[in-house]
XYZ file of C-alpha atoms in Angstrom:
781
model
C -16.343 -9.471 -22.856
C -15.665 -12.701 -20.947
C -16.223 -12.738 -17.213
C -15.169 -14.524 -14.064
C -18.593 -15.677 -12.911
C -19.785 -16.483 -9.410
C -22.184 -19.343 -8.574
C -25.847 -18.989 -9.391
C -27.657 -17.456 -6.418
C -24.502 -15.779 -5.086
C -25.649 -12.899 -2.872
C -24.332 -9.374 -3.526
C -24.908 -6.534 -1.081
C -23.544 -4.104 1.486
C -23.197 -3.828 5.241
C -23.655 -0.904 7.648
C -23.983 -0.403 11.398
C -26.537 1.576 13.391
C -24.287 3.944 15.326
C -22.222 4.769 12.252
C -25.125 5.875 10.033
C -28.398 6.343 11.901
C -27.877 9.537 13.873
C -31.054 10.605 15.738
C -29.388 9.480 18.951
C -32.079 10.894 21.210
C -35.087 10.582 18.876
C -38.201 8.566 19.710
C -37.040 7.342 23.084
C -33.575 5.992 22.158
C -31.268 5.753 25.138
C -27.510 6.501 25.110
C -25.010 3.843 24.098
C -21.410 3.546 25.245
C -20.385 5.205 21.980
C -22.594 8.231 22.623
C -20.656 8.754 25.847
C -17.271 7.916 24.303
C -17.716 10.251 21.299
C -20.655 12.436 22.241
C -19.998 15.219 19.718
C -20.032 12.971 16.655
C -23.358 11.209 16.759
C -25.413 12.684 13.870
C -23.668 10.477 11.333
C -25.605 10.057 8.041
C -29.095 10.697 9.482
C -30.128 7.324 8.056
C -32.895 7.242 10.682
C -34.743 9.946 8.754
C -33.302 9.241 5.274
C -33.507 5.452 5.107
C -36.020 5.564 2.243
C -33.497 7.415 0.091
C -30.777 4.936 1.041
C -32.997 1.960 0.185
C -33.668 3.525 -3.232
C -29.931 3.860 -3.784
C -29.413 0.178 -2.982
C -32.252 -0.813 -5.300
C -30.804 1.276 -8.136
C -27.435 -0.421 -7.618
C -29.017 -3.869 -7.780
C -28.244 -4.982 -4.219
C -29.730 -8.337 -3.267
C -29.021 -8.041 0.468
C -28.538 -5.335 3.075
C -26.886 -6.190 6.389
C -27.851 -3.533 8.931
C -27.476 -3.550 12.687
C -30.242 -2.943 15.202
C -29.480 -0.344 17.862
C -29.866 -2.058 21.241
C -30.460 1.253 23.105
C -33.132 2.163 20.548
C -35.077 -0.968 21.554
C -34.217 -1.035 25.269
C -33.139 2.470 26.367
C -32.175 1.052 29.780
C -30.657 -2.095 28.334
C -33.557 -4.273 29.496
C -37.043 -3.928 30.922
C -39.700 -2.153 28.891
C -39.441 -2.295 25.090
C -39.372 1.023 23.248
C -42.023 0.407 20.579
C -41.018 3.508 18.602
C -37.552 2.038 18.119
C -38.987 -1.204 16.766
C -41.285 0.812 14.512
C -38.258 2.265 12.730
C -36.879 -1.176 11.882
C -40.379 -2.272 10.880
C -40.438 0.500 8.292
C -36.899 -0.239 7.133
C -37.545 -3.967 6.652
C -40.791 -3.335 4.778
C -39.095 -0.893 2.405
C -36.217 -3.308 1.800
C -38.594 -6.135 0.932
C -40.623 -3.857 -1.351
C -37.350 -3.023 -3.154
C -36.490 -6.707 -3.550
C -33.628 -6.525 -1.044
C -33.219 -9.234 1.610
C -32.799 -7.755 5.127
C -29.959 -9.295 7.167
C -30.176 -8.136 10.800
C -27.109 -7.886 13.043
C -28.157 -7.624 16.676
C -24.953 -6.223 18.167
C -22.481 -3.911 16.460
C -20.761 -2.494 19.551
C -23.464 -0.045 20.758
C -24.004 -1.430 24.267
C -26.638 0.580 26.197
C -24.805 2.902 28.576
C -27.219 1.849 31.322
C -25.751 -1.676 31.189
C -22.185 -0.378 31.121
C -22.880 1.579 34.303
C -23.695 -1.662 36.113
C -20.670 -3.506 34.784
C -21.020 -3.925 31.032
C -19.745 -6.999 29.226
C -17.407 -8.121 32.041
C -20.612 -8.888 33.997
C -22.321 -12.197 33.194
C -25.845 -10.819 33.378
C -25.229 -8.711 30.237
C -25.306 -11.920 28.195
C -28.775 -12.753 29.536
C -30.029 -9.242 28.789
C -28.749 -9.647 25.229
C -30.765 -12.833 24.753
C -33.899 -11.021 25.963
C -33.205 -8.204 23.512
C -32.697 -10.687 20.644
C -36.057 -12.318 21.409
C -37.836 -8.935 21.462
C -36.433 -7.908 18.067
C -37.279 -11.264 16.512
C -40.792 -11.050 17.909
C -41.354 -7.911 15.827
C -39.268 -8.641 12.697
C -38.974 -12.428 12.577
C -41.850 -12.871 10.133
C -39.847 -10.961 7.470
C -36.156 -11.364 8.401
C -34.765 -14.836 7.849
C -31.011 -14.183 8.343
C -29.836 -13.148 11.812
C -26.298 -12.309 12.894
C -25.847 -12.230 16.657
C -22.583 -10.350 17.255
C -20.277 -8.347 15.021
C -16.537 -8.693 15.679
C -16.561 -9.527 19.403
C -12.742 -9.363 19.457
C -12.894 -5.636 18.678
C -15.594 -4.903 21.248
C -13.787 -6.865 23.974
C -10.124 -6.114 23.411
C -10.248 -2.585 21.976
C -13.137 -1.562 24.233
C -12.004 -3.170 27.493
C -8.334 -4.059 26.877
C -6.548 -1.190 25.129
C -9.328 1.364 25.692
C -9.181 2.865 22.187
C -12.856 1.989 21.612
C -15.873 2.522 23.823
C -16.260 2.167 26.740
C -12.540 2.978 27.019
C -11.509 0.589 29.795
C -7.939 -0.710 30.036
C -8.005 -4.082 31.777
C -6.797 -7.411 30.390
C -9.023 -9.231 32.895
C -12.098 -7.282 31.772
C -11.223 -7.933 28.114
C -11.099 -11.704 28.578
C -14.274 -11.721 30.687
C -16.040 -9.583 28.074
C -14.970 -11.934 25.300
C -16.383 -14.952 27.151
C -19.644 -13.222 28.002
C -20.087 -12.140 24.374
C -19.602 -15.756 23.336
C -22.194 -16.752 25.941
C -24.508 -14.012 24.658
C -24.198 -15.451 21.159
C -25.169 -18.907 22.420
C -28.109 -17.689 24.496
C -29.386 -15.436 21.704
C -29.077 -18.252 19.173
C -31.199 -20.473 21.413
C -33.791 -17.697 21.799
C -33.920 -16.990 18.062
C -34.195 -20.655 17.097
C -36.933 -21.333 19.614
C -38.854 -18.445 18.042
C -38.471 -19.938 14.550
C -35.458 -18.098 13.085
C -34.273 -19.638 9.807
C -30.556 -18.794 9.679
C -28.444 -17.691 12.646
C -24.725 -17.121 12.997
C -22.014 -14.740 14.258
C -19.825 -12.277 12.347
C -16.108 -12.535 13.155
C -13.170 -10.430 12.042
C -10.661 -13.061 10.971
C -7.129 -12.114 10.004
C -4.554 -14.621 8.787
C -1.516 -14.362 11.050
C 1.873 -14.537 9.342
C 5.431 -13.264 9.450
C 6.690 -10.461 7.169
C 8.444 -13.029 4.973
C 5.214 -14.977 4.505
C 3.373 -11.935 3.157
C 5.296 -12.340 -0.114
C 5.926 -16.113 0.202
C 2.902 -17.724 1.861
C 4.403 -21.200 2.102
C 7.635 -20.117 3.739
C 8.735 -22.308 6.636
C 9.034 -20.645 10.024
C 11.552 -20.907 12.798
C 10.282 -22.545 15.981
C 10.135 -19.126 17.682
C 8.183 -17.458 14.866
C 5.819 -20.425 14.579
C 4.988 -20.118 18.287
C 4.422 -16.361 17.932
C 2.083 -16.869 14.951
C 0.127 -19.615 16.752
C -0.257 -17.550 19.928
C -1.602 -14.471 18.132
C -3.886 -16.681 16.026
C -5.303 -18.118 19.270
C -5.845 -14.645 20.741
C -7.323 -13.033 17.628
C -9.108 -15.842 15.776
C -9.415 -19.184 17.555
C -10.557 -17.569 20.834
C -13.925 -17.168 19.073
C -13.913 -19.801 16.332
C -13.181 -22.760 18.594
C -15.814 -22.164 21.300
C -18.500 -21.340 18.731
C -17.761 -24.152 16.291
C -16.174 -26.851 18.476
C -17.274 -26.093 22.024
C -13.809 -25.587 23.524
C -11.137 -22.954 23.974
C -7.713 -23.442 22.338
C -5.559 -25.296 24.875
C -2.724 -22.761 24.715
C -5.151 -19.882 25.383
C -6.513 -21.003 28.754
C -3.241 -20.407 30.687
C -3.098 -16.877 29.220
C -6.693 -16.164 30.278
C -6.053 -17.609 33.743
C -2.900 -15.553 34.203
C -4.630 -12.283 33.312
C -8.102 -12.690 34.754
C -8.634 -16.140 36.200
C -11.113 -18.705 34.895
C -13.932 -18.241 37.415
C -16.101 -16.493 34.837
C -16.189 -19.669 32.690
C -18.978 -21.769 34.234
C -19.818 -25.412 33.707
C -22.106 -25.757 30.701
C -21.098 -22.413 29.149
C -19.263 -23.970 26.229
C -22.220 -26.225 25.432
C -24.416 -23.122 25.296
C -21.893 -21.228 23.175
C -21.498 -24.057 20.632
C -24.991 -23.820 19.157
C -25.105 -25.053 15.541
C -24.181 -22.192 13.192
C -26.113 -21.860 9.923
C -23.889 -19.148 8.438
C -20.554 -17.658 9.547
C -20.023 -14.022 8.616
C -16.378 -13.296 7.760
C -15.020 -9.752 7.931
C -11.623 -9.425 6.238
C -9.497 -6.323 5.763
C -5.819 -7.140 6.304
C -3.546 -9.804 7.816
C -1.830 -9.640 11.200
C 1.930 -9.628 10.618
C 4.114 -10.683 13.551
C 7.445 -12.196 14.455
C 9.151 -13.383 17.617
C 11.116 -10.746 19.537
C 11.927 -11.766 23.125
C 12.317 -8.191 24.450
C 8.880 -7.064 23.218
C 6.254 -6.172 25.798
C 2.631 -7.217 25.331
C 0.344 -5.110 23.158
C -2.630 -4.039 25.361
C -5.033 -5.222 22.640
C -3.442 -8.683 22.787
C -2.893 -9.565 26.461
C -0.399 -12.407 26.560
C 1.505 -11.244 23.479
C 4.798 -10.476 25.254
C 7.729 -11.524 23.078
C 5.805 -10.894 19.839
C 6.487 -7.908 17.585
C 3.608 -6.618 15.436
C 5.249 -5.646 12.152
C 4.742 -3.175 9.341
C 5.353 -4.576 5.873
C 6.451 -2.673 2.744
C 3.346 -3.214 0.626
C 0.535 -1.046 -0.693
C -1.671 0.290 2.073
C -5.058 1.967 2.503
C -5.409 5.502 3.845
C -5.607 3.978 7.341
C -2.220 2.356 6.783
C -3.651 -1.183 6.553
C -1.589 -3.426 4.237
C -3.485 -4.538 1.123
C -3.025 -8.315 0.743
C -5.970 -9.729 -1.275
C -4.658 -13.313 -1.460
C -5.063 -13.562 2.315
C -8.838 -13.615 1.729
C -8.393 -16.824 -0.289
C -6.122 -18.138 2.427
C -8.575 -17.629 5.291
C -11.642 -18.862 3.361
C -9.732 -22.000 2.422
C -8.638 -22.499 6.013
C -12.182 -22.144 7.352
C -13.523 -24.599 4.783
C -10.839 -27.174 5.629
C -10.995 -26.860 9.409
C -14.788 -26.561 9.676
C -16.114 -28.593 6.729
C -19.732 -28.129 5.748
C -19.896 -24.605 7.182
C -21.566 -21.975 4.980
C -19.591 -18.727 4.821
C -20.425 -15.189 3.772
C -17.969 -12.308 3.405
C -19.918 -9.786 5.460
C -17.369 -6.948 5.378
C -14.571 -6.085 2.974
C -13.631 -2.608 1.843
C -11.116 0.177 2.246
C -10.593 3.761 3.304
C -9.040 5.930 0.616
C -8.813 9.686 0.186
C -11.646 10.653 -2.171
C -11.650 13.826 -4.254
C -15.023 15.306 -5.169
C -14.953 16.843 -8.636
C -17.603 18.411 -10.817
C -17.753 15.261 -12.940
C -17.828 12.701 -10.142
C -15.793 10.901 -7.502
C -13.227 8.754 -9.305
C -12.191 6.351 -6.544
C -10.045 4.062 -8.679
C -8.121 2.792 -5.633
C -11.319 1.477 -4.040
C -12.404 -0.215 -7.264
C -9.017 -1.883 -7.528
C -9.155 -2.999 -3.879
C -12.596 -4.595 -4.197
C -11.845 -6.146 -7.573
C -8.647 -7.826 -6.369
C -10.422 -9.202 -3.298
C -13.281 -10.505 -5.426
C -10.758 -12.303 -7.631
C -9.265 -13.858 -4.493
C -12.777 -14.818 -3.368
C -13.515 -16.381 -6.746
C -10.343 -18.441 -6.450
C -11.421 -19.719 -3.016
C -14.869 -20.659 -4.336
C -13.258 -22.541 -7.224
C -11.203 -24.469 -4.671
C -14.341 -25.539 -2.815
C -14.961 -22.827 -0.185
C -18.702 -22.648 0.638
C -19.028 -18.871 0.257
C -22.639 -17.786 -0.266
C -22.233 -14.060 -0.781
C -20.187 -10.876 -0.557
C -21.185 -7.669 1.243
C -19.074 -4.549 0.723
C -18.200 -2.400 3.688
C -19.879 -0.030 3.312
C -22.797 1.720 1.617
C -22.182 5.257 2.891
C -19.225 7.297 4.064
C -19.982 7.340 7.752
C -18.835 7.875 11.322
C -15.758 5.669 11.607
C -15.837 5.152 15.390
C -12.861 6.820 17.110
C -11.624 8.270 13.795
C -14.750 10.363 13.309
C -15.655 11.510 9.810
C -12.185 11.572 8.242
C -12.329 7.949 7.004
C -14.072 7.202 3.698
C -15.153 3.577 3.254
C -18.400 4.183 1.376
C -19.520 3.408 -2.159
C -21.623 6.538 -1.735
C -20.167 9.893 -0.753
C -21.974 11.830 1.983
C -21.640 15.574 2.425
C -22.174 15.703 6.179
C -23.073 19.398 6.100
C -26.025 18.819 3.756
C -26.467 15.000 3.967
C -26.379 14.913 0.161
C -25.547 11.451 -1.246
C -23.436 11.027 -4.415
C -22.542 7.743 -6.082
C -18.809 7.194 -6.455
C -17.358 5.403 -9.461
C -16.974 2.334 -7.223
C -20.755 2.185 -6.703
C -21.393 2.206 -10.460
C -18.653 -0.391 -10.988
C -20.134 -2.621 -8.266
C -23.561 -2.271 -9.887
C -22.081 -3.741 -13.078
C -20.449 -6.594 -11.151
C -23.843 -7.446 -9.646
C -25.610 -7.288 -13.034
C -23.267 -9.822 -14.630
C -22.715 -11.840 -11.411
C -19.000 -11.614 -11.976
C -15.895 -9.690 -12.949
C -14.715 -8.770 -16.394
C -11.982 -11.246 -17.296
C -10.336 -8.620 -19.483
C -10.436 -5.303 -17.768
C -11.777 -2.448 -19.914
C -9.076 -0.201 -21.289
C -8.942 3.174 -19.654
C -9.617 6.200 -21.828
C -6.342 7.928 -22.691
C -5.370 11.518 -23.393
C -5.551 10.703 -27.102
C -9.121 9.346 -26.719
C -10.253 12.514 -24.961
C -8.430 14.720 -27.476
C -10.114 12.948 -30.395
C -13.564 13.267 -28.791
C -13.047 16.996 -28.037
C -11.333 17.787 -31.345
C -8.242 19.294 -29.706
C -4.598 18.349 -29.239
C -3.266 15.999 -26.561
C -1.347 18.896 -24.983
C -4.536 20.962 -24.730
C -6.283 18.156 -22.853
C -3.332 18.029 -20.475
C -3.532 21.772 -19.841
C -7.256 21.567 -19.097
C -7.035 18.670 -16.651
C -4.146 20.427 -14.906
C -6.095 23.674 -14.539
C -3.877 25.773 -16.775
C -5.334 29.213 -17.438
C -4.187 29.575 -21.077
C -7.207 27.731 -22.531
C -10.370 29.363 -23.846
C -13.685 28.783 -22.107
C -15.162 27.010 -25.195
C -12.221 24.634 -25.472
C -12.301 23.945 -21.738
C -16.018 23.127 -21.935
C -15.467 20.754 -24.875
C -12.623 18.944 -23.117
C -14.528 18.561 -19.839
C -17.571 17.244 -21.718
C -15.360 14.598 -23.351
C -13.755 13.751 -20.001
C -17.180 13.196 -18.459
C -18.587 11.212 -21.366
C -15.587 8.882 -21.482
C -15.098 8.551 -17.729
C -11.480 9.648 -18.099
C -9.437 9.801 -14.869
C -6.476 12.221 -15.090
C -3.199 10.551 -14.173
C 0.497 11.210 -14.069
C 0.792 10.831 -17.840
C -1.620 13.704 -18.388
C 0.184 15.946 -15.966
C 3.633 15.143 -17.328
C 3.123 17.302 -20.430
C 2.870 20.342 -18.192
C 5.154 19.391 -15.334
C 7.878 17.570 -17.323
C 7.919 14.551 -15.032
C 11.207 12.678 -14.721
C 9.992 9.973 -12.281
C 13.194 10.609 -10.319
C 13.049 11.142 -6.553
C 15.926 12.472 -4.463
C 16.318 10.767 -1.097
C 18.465 13.268 0.764
C 20.265 11.998 3.866
C 21.955 14.132 6.467
C 24.688 12.741 8.683
C 22.555 10.512 10.981
C 22.584 11.584 14.620
C 19.481 9.801 15.846
C 20.688 6.254 15.249
C 21.346 4.209 12.141
C 18.142 2.198 12.581
C 15.895 5.087 11.541
C 18.030 5.921 8.520
C 18.114 2.271 7.491
C 14.327 1.974 7.784
C 13.823 5.089 5.669
C 16.157 3.892 2.951
C 14.576 0.411 2.897
C 10.882 1.262 2.999
C 10.854 4.573 1.133
C 12.894 3.045 -1.661
C 10.668 -0.047 -1.791
C 7.401 1.895 -1.940
C 8.549 4.560 -4.393
C 10.196 2.074 -6.729
C 6.986 0.039 -6.590
C 5.204 3.185 -7.798
C 7.558 3.428 -10.797
C 9.948 6.009 -9.360
C 13.733 6.039 -9.641
C 15.528 6.804 -6.377
C 18.697 8.867 -6.167
C 20.472 8.865 -2.810
C 22.163 12.175 -1.993
C 24.198 13.094 1.081
C 23.640 16.557 2.544
C 26.724 17.005 4.729
C 28.455 20.114 3.330
C 27.548 23.535 1.971
C 28.579 22.360 -1.489
C 26.287 19.322 -1.309
C 23.415 21.587 -0.261
C 24.028 23.835 -3.269
C 24.114 20.847 -5.640
C 20.845 19.414 -4.274
C 19.047 22.741 -4.655
C 20.367 23.086 -8.222
C 18.962 19.661 -9.150
C 15.551 20.667 -7.834
C 15.618 24.060 -9.572
C 16.525 22.359 -12.860
C 13.601 19.935 -12.396
C 15.934 16.953 -12.586
C 13.867 15.369 -9.814
C 10.093 15.228 -9.314
C 10.278 15.249 -5.533
C 12.538 15.203 -2.492
C 12.431 13.142 0.681
C 14.629 14.986 3.160
C 16.013 13.629 6.394
C 16.912 17.014 7.876
C 20.046 17.488 9.946
C 19.476 17.384 13.678
C 20.498 20.999 13.957
C 18.903 23.875 12.100
C 20.006 24.704 8.570
C 18.387 26.335 5.565
C 18.227 23.364 3.147
C 14.518 22.650 3.660
C 13.666 26.317 3.269
C 15.749 26.635 0.095
C 14.199 23.501 -1.406
C 10.688 24.711 -0.577
C 11.257 27.745 -2.805
C 11.998 25.569 -5.863
C 8.400 24.404 -6.194
C 9.387 20.727 -6.195
C 7.264 18.630 -3.784
C 9.215 17.958 -0.589
C 8.499 15.954 2.535
C 10.579 15.993 5.706
C 11.389 13.371 8.298
C 11.018 15.146 11.624
C 9.198 18.334 12.537
C 11.088 21.429 11.410
C 11.475 24.546 13.527
C 8.997 26.317 11.238
C 6.195 23.788 10.931
C 4.335 25.576 8.128
C 7.316 25.214 5.795
C 6.617 21.835 4.144
C 4.709 18.669 5.120
C 6.590 16.410 7.495
C 6.350 13.052 9.237
C 7.186 12.858 12.913
C 6.256 10.998 16.070
C 4.340 12.395 19.011
C 7.390 13.391 21.025
C 5.457 15.512 23.500
C 2.797 12.846 24.033
C 5.412 10.130 24.486
C 7.281 12.148 27.091
C 4.039 12.958 28.861
C 3.130 9.249 29.000
C 6.577 8.335 30.312
C 6.359 10.951 33.061
C 2.818 9.896 33.992
C 4.115 6.324 34.256
C 6.708 7.454 36.810
C 4.155 9.502 38.731
C 1.739 6.553 38.832
C 4.472 4.546 40.538
C 4.787 7.090 43.309
C 7.891 8.906 42.019
C 7.802 12.581 42.955
C 11.362 13.897 42.579
C 11.876 13.382 38.858
C 14.869 14.805 36.999
C 15.128 15.102 33.215
C 18.269 14.875 31.112
C 17.732 17.160 28.094
C 19.776 17.722 25.061
C 20.703 19.062 22.741
C 18.164 21.835 23.171
C 18.378 23.008 19.550
C 16.674 19.786 18.468
C 12.930 20.247 17.918
C 12.281 16.683 19.086
C 14.021 17.334 22.410
C 12.112 20.587 22.849
C 8.843 18.690 22.370
C 9.889 15.945 24.790
C 10.726 18.548 27.404
C 7.339 20.213 26.831
C 5.499 16.905 27.359
C 7.499 16.160 30.523
C 6.756 19.603 31.944
C 3.040 19.297 31.139
C 2.745 16.058 33.131
C 4.654 17.506 36.077
C 2.587 20.683 36.019
C -0.659 18.717 36.347
C 0.851 16.914 39.339
C 1.880 20.220 40.944
C 5.609 19.500 40.559
C 8.521 21.500 39.177
C 11.021 20.092 36.640
C 14.644 19.351 37.584
C 16.814 19.599 34.478
C 20.357 18.764 33.407
C 21.636 19.449 29.875
C 23.622 17.029 27.726
C 24.537 16.255 24.139
C 23.721 13.017 22.325
C 26.355 10.729 23.864
C 26.183 8.199 26.691
C 29.095 9.960 28.382
C 27.154 13.214 28.526
C 24.150 11.305 29.863
C 26.312 9.874 32.644
C 27.642 13.348 33.451
C 24.128 14.803 33.545
C 22.974 11.907 35.744
C 25.793 12.611 38.211
C 24.770 16.279 38.242
C 21.128 15.483 39.005
C 22.013 13.017 41.770
C 24.477 15.474 43.271
C 22.069 18.406 43.160
C 19.214 16.406 44.720
C 20.152 13.346 46.811
C 16.415 12.572 47.203
C 15.945 12.135 43.467
C 13.831 9.022 42.817
C 13.468 9.031 39.005
C 15.172 10.219 35.828
C 13.534 10.717 32.455
C 16.077 11.063 29.637
C 15.340 12.594 26.246
C 17.020 9.644 24.454
C 17.953 6.067 25.263
C 21.654 6.868 24.916
C 21.322 9.486 27.655
C 19.273 7.063 29.766
C 21.972 4.383 29.459
C 24.465 6.993 30.657
C 22.153 7.707 33.616
C 22.155 3.986 34.481
C 25.953 4.172 34.653
C 25.799 7.231 36.928
C 23.331 5.427 39.223
C 25.656 2.430 39.572
C 28.582 4.722 40.366
C 26.519 6.434 43.088
C 25.421 3.112 44.586
C 21.794 3.747 43.712
C 19.703 0.630 42.986
C 17.516 0.673 39.864
C 14.530 0.612 40.169
C 14.320 0.281 43.966
C 16.014 3.648 44.675
C 15.884 5.255 41.265
C 13.602 4.630 38.270
C 14.957 5.494 34.806
C 13.053 5.958 31.518
C 14.479 6.649 28.065
C 13.073 7.470 24.634
C 13.455 5.771 21.201
C 13.720 2.050 22.143
C 17.034 1.501 20.388
C 18.301 -2.080 20.285
C 20.519 -1.536 23.330
C 17.554 -0.524 25.502
C 16.384 -4.111 25.975
C 19.938 -5.320 26.677
C 20.758 -3.043 29.607
C 20.810 -4.290 33.190
C 18.105 -3.807 34.246
C 16.155 -3.581 30.967
C 15.366 0.039 30.138
C 11.781 1.296 30.178
C 11.474 3.563 27.179
C 9.158 5.165 24.632
C 9.039 3.315 21.325
C 8.918 5.256 18.079
C 7.610 3.377 15.006
C 10.551 3.296 12.589
C 8.972 1.529 9.622
C 5.725 3.458 9.977
C 7.604 6.753 9.698
C 9.321 5.608 6.524
C 6.089 4.341 4.943
C 4.280 7.546 5.873
C 7.039 9.568 4.190
C 6.630 7.621 0.952
C 2.838 7.892 1.007
C 2.989 11.610 1.769
C 5.311 12.266 -1.164
C 3.190 10.179 -3.549
C 0.129 12.180 -2.488
C 1.981 15.424 -3.193
C 3.115 14.167 -6.596
C -0.512 13.392 -7.439
C -1.505 16.917 -6.499
C -3.667 15.866 -3.564
C -4.081 18.009 -0.483
C -1.598 16.835 2.129
C -1.040 17.524 5.786
C 1.791 16.563 8.079
C 1.654 13.172 9.777
C 2.328 12.709 13.499
C 2.491 9.043 14.515
C 1.735 7.742 18.019
C 4.437 6.423 20.313
C 4.119 3.581 22.816
C 5.567 3.150 26.288
C 7.555 -0.081 26.667
C 7.774 -0.962 30.359
C 10.831 -2.947 31.458
C 12.684 -3.564 34.695
C 14.210 -0.078 35.122
C 10.899 1.249 36.489
């Protein structure tokens, strides 16, 4: 079999991080990190601290040449600085010795987000002194391990630590301050420079940072990379590239910040934290740049868009969802972007050695008696390795590839639900099991390349021939049918295991009579054409990409309901995507009794009926009400309606919850879905309570009606009366003043519907999906 080979000496391995796998968070003198405080009930992880010998054996058996691990700062300095904890260094001593004995090169990362909590309590990364403490810590670790570790990475993904930890607050330590995010980013850069100086003066061989680098592009460029951009989109792409990528690349590799970034930093946090000489310190020569790549950033210009908290200065830029294959975390899978970014780095920073230090994916893994057949992960890694090979052929100086990650682990804020590992971990028993992807990667390492012609998958016929039974019998066994004898079942499962057969839709079709037809059932839209349009566009795109045929059906009469149910009962469709009517009816219940997989858009009145996709209506309303309360509003009315809509009921519940915590009582007025009824309800609220200082409306249409009622009453918005809506329809940004509202992710709902149905068709366990909303603050508050 011919192969796509990689250069001689190309390094193959894996990466991990201390907090995600080590556990033992209070063992042998380790102090707490910011993540122990942020997610205190999740810290046992993979118990790698006590089981590292087993994990090193696994890596040796898989043929790994390198292991990138991170050192836990609070394990070395429990108070962040001061006296070294020798027991903590002893652990890494043992780990490094075992790696070297196994023929595996240890690559040490000094910071993978686990800042000692003691340092956070005196300011954390926004304080300059933290950078100096980091350099001291780097010197202490090198003093113990430097005779055996020759590759040192200073920081891992400083953008994430700064802007998710201090900007949006979704990572530890959970602060929400644009000024703190920019200060943290600069001090991490300074820490890199100071630590590099300390490591080099102690004799370190290779030193560099690890950056998460994402190509920034518009939705159109995802499928057509060379597409020309409008002036507005080009500016949006350049600005996000400066915030996400060049904010770190340029200071480290050229000793300067991007010119367009400095005004953004100054506007949000000033420039006083950037001292004379800092950039010279930051721009220490880099021996090796670690590149972490998962997915591109997809954006386009949209003047009404407010800034994303993770990207201060991004006002006027919309972060987009694209209709392409995604991982279980919803990250678009675009392998050719790895070639794109490696080529860019090689052109813009010639002579720089690169290493892909993280690349991998979260997929839903199913543990079976004969293994964990994670074909999606194999496909993901293989396609990215082909993209990497293409970049190397074009001259990119890529020295190695490290999969993220060795073990299923603690995925930060997402806990244990995410599965990135080549090795499955049963967290109840800490048992390790190799997935198919681990065995596949072992073969890639052995031949230093990919099979040019991919091996043909075993088929039903292959298994049937091996077991000496019919094709239909194999199908019954893999589908769990009872009408098969124990001896025949044993023979079939032995053949399945020996051949590495992965059951697929073809096997199941003999039993389930698959048609590959999907009914997309639309009710008369009452929540705005934009949601219906997004569902039709994205659901159709994803399902057709999966080989399905889409039939659009309108559910607007009793006769149409009867016809749809008949099609399902006759198995003329494999599945149904149902956009339920706004008001209660029995169609979903009737379809659920047919046995055909169904998914709903919007939470039904009986939530146990079938899986559904919805947005966090209660949470969005709660956030909107808290926003009004934070601005000193205390007499807040709500326009509700219609009350038979589950979404409106949830929005009312969220509004009431926020008021209850503030010790306030709700003031309500009922309406239907029209602007006119919103205006009437607004007049009622203003008439009933002349001291009213805010209105929260269950929809934007009702809120626009309330704006009209305020003008009629001579009330100034927002000086006298603040108004908030829900949905962020197109008209919300065009009102005078612009309407503060709660945005619901249209495309994300549609993509989640398609993924949920595909999971059901594959027979995987599925649960309903509730997507987050986001408050969009405009002039009306």
